[in-house]
Amino acid sequence: MNLDDPNEERIQSLNKLLLSAYQSEEAYWKQRSRILWLTLGDSNSGYFHAVTKTRKARNRLTVIEDEQGLPHYEEDKISTLICSYYEKLFTANHREENDVTIIQALKPCVTQEWNDLLTRDPSPEEIKDAMFSIHADKASGPDGFSASFFHTHWETIGLSVIKEIQIFFQTGGFAGKLN
């Protein structure tokens, strides 16, 4: 390649310009994909279903290893392992020698009054406010109903929703019919 040749300089200049155009186009489509999802994803289209199926497949756990390193493939076993992991993580069953030193070194940041406020059952107003703070097009849970459904039918279902949520806070679980 001879850079003294005007054609070579022109080719290099055009290549740089083309590369810049490709990069600009890529940035444009990256930004545009969000808008595309908002317009095409809201309709019951093939695009919507393809994106949803891809996301579901990507987010799905098909295997998990237990503490011994044994793989588990069944959905109910995976769920049990995940739950037991977090139960062990957030439950203090025994104290280590260093725990006492750590506890003595920590100064409480939350007063008893704050703690009581944070651990009390939510009021019906708080539950309704939380439900209505969810964007109407977002799903509120695994039931598949968007928040819009709950917003629209709150007068009919609101008391039942409030009751179930308060039961959850009291018992730590939902009724079997909801799970």
PDB file of N, CA, C and O in Angstrom, residues 35-96:
ATOM      1  N   ILE A  35     -37.341   1.870  21.725  1.00  0.00           N
ATOM      2  CA  ILE A  35     -38.552   2.453  21.147  1.00  0.00           C
ATOM      3  C   ILE A  35     -39.310   1.388  20.357  1.00  0.00           C
ATOM      4  O   ILE A  35     -40.529   1.287  20.433  1.00  0.00           O
ATOM      5  N   LEU A  36     -38.565   0.569  19.613  1.00  0.00           N
ATOM      6  CA  LEU A  36     -39.174  -0.506  18.833  1.00  0.00           C
ATOM      7  C   LEU A  36     -39.930  -1.454  19.758  1.00  0.00           C
ATOM      8  O   LEU A  36     -41.048  -1.862  19.450  1.00  0.00           O
ATOM      9  N   TRP A  37     -39.321  -1.795  20.900  1.00  0.00           N
ATOM     10  CA  TRP A  37     -39.985  -2.681  21.849  1.00  0.00           C
ATOM     11  C   TRP A  37     -41.271  -2.035  22.364  1.00  0.00           C
ATOM     12  O   TRP A  37     -42.295  -2.671  22.493  1.00  0.00           O
ATOM     13  N   LEU A  38     -41.219  -0.745  22.648  1.00  0.00           N
ATOM     14  CA  LEU A  38     -42.397  -0.072  23.190  1.00  0.00           C
ATOM     15  C   LEU A  38     -43.542  -0.053  22.184  1.00  0.00           C
ATOM     16  O   LEU A  38     -44.702  -0.180  22.558  1.00  0.00           O
ATOM     17  N   THR A  39     -43.213   0.083  20.887  1.00  0.00           N
ATOM     18  CA  THR A  39     -44.293   0.129  19.901  1.00  0.00           C
ATOM     19  C   THR A  39     -44.716  -1.260  19.457  1.00  0.00           C
ATOM     20  O   THR A  39     -45.892  -1.580  19.429  1.00  0.00           O
ATOM     21  N   LEU A  40     -43.757  -2.114  19.124  1.00  0.00           N
ATOM     22  CA  LEU A  40     -44.102  -3.449  18.629  1.00  0.00           C
ATOM     23  C   LEU A  40     -44.391  -4.427  19.758  1.00  0.00           C
ATOM     24  O   LEU A  40     -45.165  -5.356  19.597  1.00  0.00           O
ATOM     25  N   GLY A  41     -43.769  -4.230  20.893  1.00  0.00           N
ATOM     26  CA  GLY A  41     -43.929  -5.164  21.998  1.00  0.00           C
ATOM     27  C   GLY A  41     -45.278  -5.075  22.665  1.00  0.00           C
ATOM     28  O   GLY A  41     -45.703  -5.998  23.347  1.00  0.00           O
ATOM     29  N   ASP A  42     -45.966  -3.958  22.493  1.00  0.00           N
ATOM     30  CA  ASP A  42     -47.265  -3.791  23.129  1.00  0.00           C
ATOM     31  C   ASP A  42     -48.386  -4.491  22.374  1.00  0.00           C
ATOM     32  O   ASP A  42     -49.448  -4.726  22.909  1.00  0.00           O
ATOM     33  N   SER A  43     -48.160  -4.801  21.122  1.00  0.00           N
ATOM     34  CA  SER A  43     -49.210  -5.477  20.365  1.00  0.00           C
ATOM     35  C   SER A  43     -48.969  -6.977  20.419  1.00  0.00           C
ATOM     36  O   SER A  43     -47.878  -7.445  20.722  1.00  0.00           O
ATOM     37  N   ASN A  44     -49.993  -7.722  20.123  1.00  0.00           N
ATOM     38  CA  ASN A  44     -49.899  -9.184  20.163  1.00  0.00           C
ATOM     39  C   ASN A  44     -49.289  -9.655  18.845  1.00  0.00           C
ATOM     40  O   ASN A  44     -49.955 -10.254  18.014  1.00  0.00           O
ATOM     41  N   SER A  45     -47.997  -9.370  18.679  1.00  0.00           N
ATOM     42  CA  SER A  45     -47.339  -9.648  17.404  1.00  0.00           C
ATOM     43  C   SER A  45     -46.330 -10.780  17.534  1.00  0.00           C
ATOM     44  O   SER A  45     -45.956 -11.190  18.626  1.00  0.00           O
ATOM     45  N   GLY A  46     -45.880 -11.248  16.391  1.00  0.00           N
ATOM     46  CA  GLY A  46     -44.831 -12.263  16.370  1.00  0.00           C
ATOM     47  C   GLY A  46     -43.561 -11.744  17.022  1.00  0.00           C
ATOM     48  O   GLY A  46     -42.841 -12.476  17.697  1.00  0.00           O
ATOM     49  N   TYR A  47     -43.272 -10.458  16.809  1.00  0.00           N
ATOM     50  CA  TYR A  47     -42.094  -9.841  17.419  1.00  0.00           C
ATOM     51  C   TYR A  47     -42.183  -9.936  18.942  1.00  0.00           C
ATOM     52  O   TYR A  47     -41.240 -10.357  19.600  1.00  0.00           O
ATOM     53  N   PHE A  48     -43.321  -9.564  19.492  1.00  0.00           N
ATOM     54  CA  PHE A  48     -43.528  -9.608  20.941  1.00  0.00           C
ATOM     55  C   PHE A  48     -43.325 -11.026  21.472  1.00  0.00           C
ATOM     56  O   PHE A  48     -42.602 -11.240  22.444  1.00  0.00           O
ATOM     57  N   HIS A  49     -43.913 -12.009  20.830  1.00  0.00           N
ATOM     58  CA  HIS A  49     -43.809 -13.386  21.298  1.00  0.00           C
ATOM     59  C   HIS A  49     -42.378 -13.920  21.177  1.00  0.00           C
ATOM     60  O   HIS A  49     -41.902 -14.649  22.055  1.00  0.00           O
ATOM     61  N   ALA A  50     -41.697 -13.557  20.096  1.00  0.00           N
ATOM     62  CA  ALA A  50     -40.314 -14.009  19.918  1.00  0.00           C
ATOM     63  C   ALA A  50     -39.417 -13.428  21.006  1.00  0.00           C
ATOM     64  O   ALA A  50     -38.603 -14.147  21.599  1.00  0.00           O
ATOM     65  N   VAL A  51     -39.564 -12.153  21.287  1.00  0.00           N
ATOM     66  CA  VAL A  51     -38.750 -11.516  22.331  1.00  0.00           C
ATOM     67  C   VAL A  51     -39.077 -12.108  23.691  1.00  0.00           C
ATOM     68  O   VAL A  51     -38.187 -12.393  24.496  1.00  0.00           O
ATOM     69  N   THR A  52     -40.350 -12.318  23.968  1.00  0.00           N
ATOM     70  CA  THR A  52     -40.767 -12.871  25.255  1.00  0.00           C
ATOM     71  C   THR A  52     -40.229 -14.287  25.442  1.00  0.00           C
ATOM     72  O   THR A  52     -39.723 -14.625  26.513  1.00  0.00           O
ATOM     73  N   LYS A  53     -40.327 -15.121  24.405  1.00  0.00           N
ATOM     74  CA  LYS A  53     -39.823 -16.496  24.504  1.00  0.00           C
ATOM     75  C   LYS A  53     -38.308 -16.511  24.702  1.00  0.00           C
ATOM     76  O   LYS A  53     -37.781 -17.290  25.486  1.00  0.00           O
ATOM     77  N   THR A  54     -37.608 -15.639  24.001  1.00  0.00           N
ATOM     78  CA  THR A  54     -36.154 -15.563  24.147  1.00  0.00           C
ATOM     79  C   THR A  54     -35.774 -15.140  25.550  1.00  0.00           C
ATOM     80  O   THR A  54     -34.890 -15.726  26.175  1.00  0.00           O
ATOM     81  N   ARG A  55     -36.442 -14.123  26.083  1.00  0.00           N
ATOM     82  CA  ARG A  55     -36.150 -13.641  27.434  1.00  0.00           C
ATOM     83  C   ARG A  55     -36.455 -14.725  28.458  1.00  0.00           C
ATOM     84  O   ARG A  55     -35.691 -14.944  29.395  1.00  0.00           O
ATOM     85  N   LYS A  56     -37.560 -15.420  28.290  1.00  0.00           N
ATOM     86  CA  LYS A  56     -37.943 -16.483  29.232  1.00  0.00           C
ATOM     87  C   LYS A  56     -36.906 -17.600  29.226  1.00  0.00           C
ATOM     88  O   LYS A  56     -36.506 -18.100  30.275  1.00  0.00           O
ATOM     89  N   ALA A  57     -36.445 -17.982  28.032  1.00  0.00           N
ATOM     90  CA  ALA A  57     -35.439 -19.042  27.931  1.00  0.00           C
ATOM     91  C   ALA A  57     -34.120 -18.602  28.564  1.00  0.00           C
ATOM     92  O   ALA A  57     -33.449 -19.379  29.241  1.00  0.00           O
ATOM     93  N   ARG A  58     -33.759 -17.349  28.369  1.00  0.00           N
ATOM     94  CA  ARG A  58     -32.504 -16.844  28.910  1.00  0.00           C
ATOM     95  C   ARG A  58     -32.556 -16.744  30.436  1.00  0.00           C
ATOM     96  O   ARG A  58     -31.565 -16.974  31.112  1.00  0.00           O
ATOM     97  N   ASN A  59     -33.704 -16.410  30.989  1.00  0.00           N
ATOM     98  CA  ASN A  59     -33.842 -16.217  32.428  1.00  0.00           C
ATOM     99  C   ASN A  59     -34.158 -17.498  33.188  1.00  0.00           C
ATOM    100  O   ASN A  59     -34.215 -17.486  34.410  1.00  0.00           O
ATOM    101  N   ARG A  60     -34.382 -18.582  32.502  1.00  0.00           N
ATOM    102  CA  ARG A  60     -34.806 -19.827  33.131  1.00  0.00           C
ATOM    103  C   ARG A  60     -33.608 -20.596  33.686  1.00  0.00           C
ATOM    104  O   ARG A  60     -32.585 -20.740  33.022  1.00  0.00           O
ATOM    105  N   LEU A  61     -33.750 -21.061  34.921  1.00  0.00           N
ATOM    106  CA  LEU A  61     -32.730 -21.927  35.510  1.00  0.00           C
ATOM    107  C   LEU A  61     -33.073 -23.369  35.158  1.00  0.00           C
ATOM    108  O   LEU A  61     -34.141 -23.857  35.499  1.00  0.00           O
ATOM    109  N   THR A  62     -32.164 -24.047  34.484  1.00  0.00           N
ATOM    110  CA  THR A  62     -32.423 -25.438  34.113  1.00  0.00           C
ATOM    111  C   THR A  62     -31.637 -26.413  34.966  1.00  0.00           C
ATOM    112  O   THR A  62     -31.954 -27.596  35.002  1.00  0.00           O
ATOM    113  N   VAL A  63     -30.616 -25.917  35.641  1.00  0.00           N
ATOM    114  CA  VAL A  63     -29.813 -26.776  36.519  1.00  0.00           C
ATOM    115  C   VAL A  63     -29.199 -25.917  37.619  1.00  0.00           C
ATOM    116  O   VAL A  63     -28.912 -24.736  37.402  1.00  0.00           O
ATOM    117  N   ILE A  64     -29.053 -26.518  38.799  1.00  0.00           N
ATOM    118  CA  ILE A  64     -28.400 -25.842  39.916  1.00  0.00           C
ATOM    119  C   ILE A  64     -27.673 -26.905  40.730  1.00  0.00           C
ATOM    120  O   ILE A  64     -28.124 -28.047  40.811  1.00  0.00           O
ATOM    121  N   GLU A  65     -26.534 -26.526  41.300  1.00  0.00           N
ATOM    122  CA  GLU A  65     -25.764 -27.464  42.105  1.00  0.00           C
ATOM    123  C   GLU A  65     -26.043 -27.207  43.586  1.00  0.00           C
ATOM    124  O   GLU A  65     -26.158 -26.057  44.011  1.00  0.00           O
ATOM    125  N   ASP A  66     -26.134 -28.294  44.355  1.00  0.00           N
ATOM    126  CA  ASP A  66     -26.319 -28.148  45.797  1.00  0.00           C
ATOM    127  C   ASP A  66     -24.955 -27.940  46.461  1.00  0.00           C
ATOM    128  O   ASP A  66     -23.929 -27.798  45.784  1.00  0.00           O
ATOM    129  N   GLU A  67     -24.938 -27.919  47.813  1.00  0.00           N
ATOM    130  CA  GLU A  67     -23.704 -27.649  48.540  1.00  0.00           C
ATOM    131  C   GLU A  67     -22.625 -28.704  48.286  1.00  0.00           C
ATOM    132  O   GLU A  67     -21.436 -28.426  48.415  1.00  0.00           O
ATOM    133  N   GLN A  68     -23.038 -29.916  47.933  1.00  0.00           N
ATOM    134  CA  GLN A  68     -22.083 -30.984  47.651  1.00  0.00           C
ATOM    135  C   GLN A  68     -21.621 -30.980  46.190  1.00  0.00           C
ATOM    136  O   GLN A  68     -20.826 -31.821  45.787  1.00  0.00           O
ATOM    137  N   GLY A  69     -22.160 -30.062  45.406  1.00  0.00           N
ATOM    138  CA  GLY A  69     -21.785 -29.972  44.003  1.00  0.00           C
ATOM    139  C   GLY A  69     -22.580 -30.884  43.092  1.00  0.00           C
ATOM    140  O   GLY A  69     -22.240 -31.045  41.921  1.00  0.00           O
ATOM    141  N   LEU A  70     -23.659 -31.482  43.595  1.00  0.00           N
ATOM    142  CA  LEU A  70     -24.489 -32.359  42.780  1.00  0.00           C
ATOM    143  C   LEU A  70     -25.503 -31.538  41.993  1.00  0.00           C
ATOM    144  O   LEU A  70     -26.189 -30.680  42.556  1.00  0.00           O
ATOM    145  N   PRO A  71     -25.626 -31.805  40.700  1.00  0.00           N
ATOM    146  CA  PRO A  71     -26.581 -31.030  39.903  1.00  0.00           C
ATOM    147  C   PRO A  71     -28.022 -31.502  40.122  1.00  0.00           C
ATOM    148  O   PRO A  71     -28.280 -32.689  40.340  1.00  0.00           O
ATOM    149  N   HIS A  72     -28.953 -30.559  40.068  1.00  0.00           N
ATOM    150  CA  HIS A  72     -30.384 -30.856  40.169  1.00  0.00           C
ATOM    151  C   HIS A  72     -31.082 -30.164  39.008  1.00  0.00           C
ATOM    152  O   HIS A  72     -30.866 -28.991  38.755  1.00  0.00           O
ATOM    153  N   TYR A  73     -31.946 -30.933  38.329  1.00  0.00           N
ATOM    154  CA  TYR A  73     -32.588 -30.443  37.117  1.00  0.00           C
ATOM    155  C   TYR A  73     -34.087 -30.190  37.275  1.00  0.00           C
ATOM    156  O   TYR A  73     -34.673 -29.490  36.463  1.00  0.00           O
ATOM    157  N   GLU A  74     -34.705 -30.748  38.307  1.00  0.00           N
ATOM    158  CA  GLU A  74     -36.149 -30.611  38.473  1.00  0.00           C
ATOM    159  C   GLU A  74     -36.474 -29.222  39.035  1.00  0.00           C
ATOM    160  O   GLU A  74     -35.814 -28.731  39.938  1.00  0.00           O
ATOM    161  N   GLU A  75     -37.546 -28.627  38.502  1.00  0.00           N
ATOM    162  CA  GLU A  75     -37.919 -27.273  38.889  1.00  0.00           C
ATOM    163  C   GLU A  75     -38.213 -27.156  40.389  1.00  0.00           C
ATOM    164  O   GLU A  75     -37.782 -26.199  41.032  1.00  0.00           O
ATOM    165  N   ASP A  76     -38.929 -28.148  40.956  1.00  0.00           N
ATOM    166  CA  ASP A  76     -39.262 -28.070  42.377  1.00  0.00           C
ATOM    167  C   ASP A  76     -38.022 -28.220  43.250  1.00  0.00           C
ATOM    168  O   ASP A  76     -37.894 -27.583  44.289  1.00  0.00           O
ATOM    169  N   LYS A  77     -37.059 -29.030  42.839  1.00  0.00           N
ATOM    170  CA  LYS A  77     -35.814 -29.190  43.594  1.00  0.00           C
ATOM    171  C   LYS A  77     -34.971 -27.923  43.505  1.00  0.00           C
ATOM    172  O   LYS A  77     -34.365 -27.494  44.495  1.00  0.00           O
ATOM    173  N   ILE A  78     -34.934 -27.302  42.342  1.00  0.00           N
ATOM    174  CA  ILE A  78     -34.203 -26.042  42.166  1.00  0.00           C
ATOM    175  C   ILE A  78     -34.799 -24.980  43.089  1.00  0.00           C
ATOM    176  O   ILE A  78     -34.074 -24.270  43.794  1.00  0.00           O
ATOM    177  N   SER A  79     -36.107 -24.906  43.111  1.00  0.00           N
ATOM    178  CA  SER A  79     -36.788 -23.944  43.977  1.00  0.00           C
ATOM    179  C   SER A  79     -36.471 -24.195  45.448  1.00  0.00           C
ATOM    180  O   SER A  79     -36.187 -23.268  46.205  1.00  0.00           O
ATOM    181  N   THR A  80     -36.507 -25.460  45.854  1.00  0.00           N
ATOM    182  CA  THR A  80     -36.203 -25.822  47.247  1.00  0.00           C
ATOM    183  C   THR A  80     -34.776 -25.446  47.610  1.00  0.00           C
ATOM    184  O   THR A  80     -34.527 -24.911  48.696  1.00  0.00           O
ATOM    185  N   LEU A  81     -33.827 -25.712  46.721  1.00  0.00           N
ATOM    186  CA  LEU A  81     -32.425 -25.381  46.988  1.00  0.00           C
ATOM    187  C   LEU A  81     -32.212 -23.875  47.122  1.00  0.00           C
ATOM    188  O   LEU A  81     -31.471 -23.427  48.000  1.00  0.00           O
ATOM    189  N   ILE A  82     -32.844 -23.110  46.275  1.00  0.00           N
ATOM    190  CA  ILE A  82     -32.715 -21.655  46.341  1.00  0.00           C
ATOM    191  C   ILE A  82     -33.292 -21.141  47.655  1.00  0.00           C
ATOM    192  O   ILE A  82     -32.665 -20.331  48.353  1.00  0.00           O
ATOM    193  N   CYS A  83     -34.477 -21.612  48.008  1.00  0.00           N
ATOM    194  CA  CYS A  83     -35.112 -21.182  49.265  1.00  0.00           C
ATOM    195  C   CYS A  83     -34.265 -21.558  50.471  1.00  0.00           C
ATOM    196  O   CYS A  83     -34.057 -20.739  51.374  1.00  0.00           O
ATOM    197  N   SER A  84     -33.759 -22.781  50.501  1.00  0.00           N
ATOM    198  CA  SER A  84     -32.970 -23.217  51.658  1.00  0.00           C
ATOM    199  C   SER A  84     -31.659 -22.442  51.750  1.00  0.00           C
ATOM    200  O   SER A  84     -31.189 -22.131  52.844  1.00  0.00           O
ATOM    201  N   TYR A  85     -31.067 -22.096  50.610  1.00  0.00           N
ATOM    202  CA  TYR A  85     -29.837 -21.303  50.617  1.00  0.00           C
ATOM    203  C   TYR A  85     -30.070 -19.961  51.309  1.00  0.00           C
ATOM    204  O   TYR A  85     -29.301 -19.556  52.183  1.00  0.00           O
ATOM    205  N   TYR A  86     -31.152 -19.273  50.912  1.00  0.00           N
ATOM    206  CA  TYR A  86     -31.410 -17.960  51.495  1.00  0.00           C
ATOM    207  C   TYR A  86     -31.912 -18.056  52.933  1.00  0.00           C
ATOM    208  O   TYR A  86     -31.651 -17.177  53.745  1.00  0.00           O
ATOM    209  N   GLU A  87     -32.617 -19.120  53.268  1.00  0.00           N
ATOM    210  CA  GLU A  87     -33.017 -19.315  54.666  1.00  0.00           C
ATOM    211  C   GLU A  87     -31.782 -19.468  55.547  1.00  0.00           C
ATOM    212  O   GLU A  87     -31.691 -18.872  56.619  1.00  0.00           O
ATOM    213  N   LYS A  88     -30.817 -20.258  55.097  1.00  0.00           N
ATOM    214  CA  LYS A  88     -29.570 -20.428  55.862  1.00  0.00           C
ATOM    215  C   LYS A  88     -28.792 -19.118  55.928  1.00  0.00           C
ATOM    216  O   LYS A  88     -28.211 -18.785  56.961  1.00  0.00           O
ATOM    217  N   LEU A  89     -28.789 -18.398  54.815  1.00  0.00           N
ATOM    218  CA  LEU A  89     -28.037 -17.154  54.751  1.00  0.00           C
ATOM    219  C   LEU A  89     -28.581 -16.109  55.719  1.00  0.00           C
ATOM    220  O   LEU A  89     -27.818 -15.396  56.370  1.00  0.00           O
ATOM    221  N   PHE A  90     -29.906 -16.035  55.839  1.00  0.00           N
ATOM    222  CA  PHE A  90     -30.519 -14.989  56.647  1.00  0.00           C
ATOM    223  C   PHE A  90     -31.026 -15.472  57.999  1.00  0.00           C
ATOM    224  O   PHE A  90     -31.742 -14.745  58.687  1.00  0.00           O
ATOM    225  N   THR A  91     -30.680 -16.676  58.394  1.00  0.00           N
ATOM    226  CA  THR A  91     -31.083 -17.203  59.696  1.00  0.00           C
ATOM    227  C   THR A  91     -29.832 -17.443  60.520  1.00  0.00           C
ATOM    228  O   THR A  91     -28.904 -18.109  60.073  1.00  0.00           O
ATOM    229  N   ALA A  92     -29.814 -16.902  61.746  1.00  0.00           N
ATOM    230  CA  ALA A  92     -28.667 -17.094  62.641  1.00  0.00           C
ATOM    231  C   ALA A  92     -28.951 -18.304  63.520  1.00  0.00           C
ATOM    232  O   ALA A  92     -29.720 -18.226  64.474  1.00  0.00           O
ATOM    233  N   ASN A  93     -28.351 -19.434  63.195  1.00  0.00           N
ATOM    234  CA  ASN A  93     -28.551 -20.648  63.979  1.00  0.00           C
ATOM    235  C   ASN A  93     -27.466 -20.848  65.026  1.00  0.00           C
ATOM    236  O   ASN A  93     -27.671 -21.496  66.032  1.00  0.00           O
ATOM    237  N   HIS A  94     -26.301 -20.315  64.755  1.00  0.00           N
ATOM    238  CA  HIS A  94     -25.193 -20.476  65.688  1.00  0.00           C
ATOM    239  C   HIS A  94     -24.317 -19.238  65.641  1.00  0.00           C
ATOM    240  O   HIS A  94     -24.354 -18.473  64.695  1.00  0.00           O
ATOM    241  N   ARG A  95     -23.553 -19.065  66.677  1.00  0.00           N
ATOM    242  CA  ARG A  95     -22.660 -17.913  66.754  1.00  0.00           C
ATOM    243  C   ARG A  95     -21.214 -18.381  66.622  1.00  0.00           C
ATOM    244  O   ARG A  95     -20.801 -19.349  67.230  1.00  0.00           O
ATOM    245  N   GLU A  96     -20.476 -17.670  65.842  1.00  0.00           N
ATOM    246  CA  GLU A  96     -19.046 -17.919  65.724  1.00  0.00           C
ATOM    247  C   GLU A  96     -18.348 -17.050  66.774  1.00  0.00           C
ATOM    248  O   GLU A  96     -18.912 -16.084  67.273  1.00  0.00           O
TER     249      GLU A  96
END
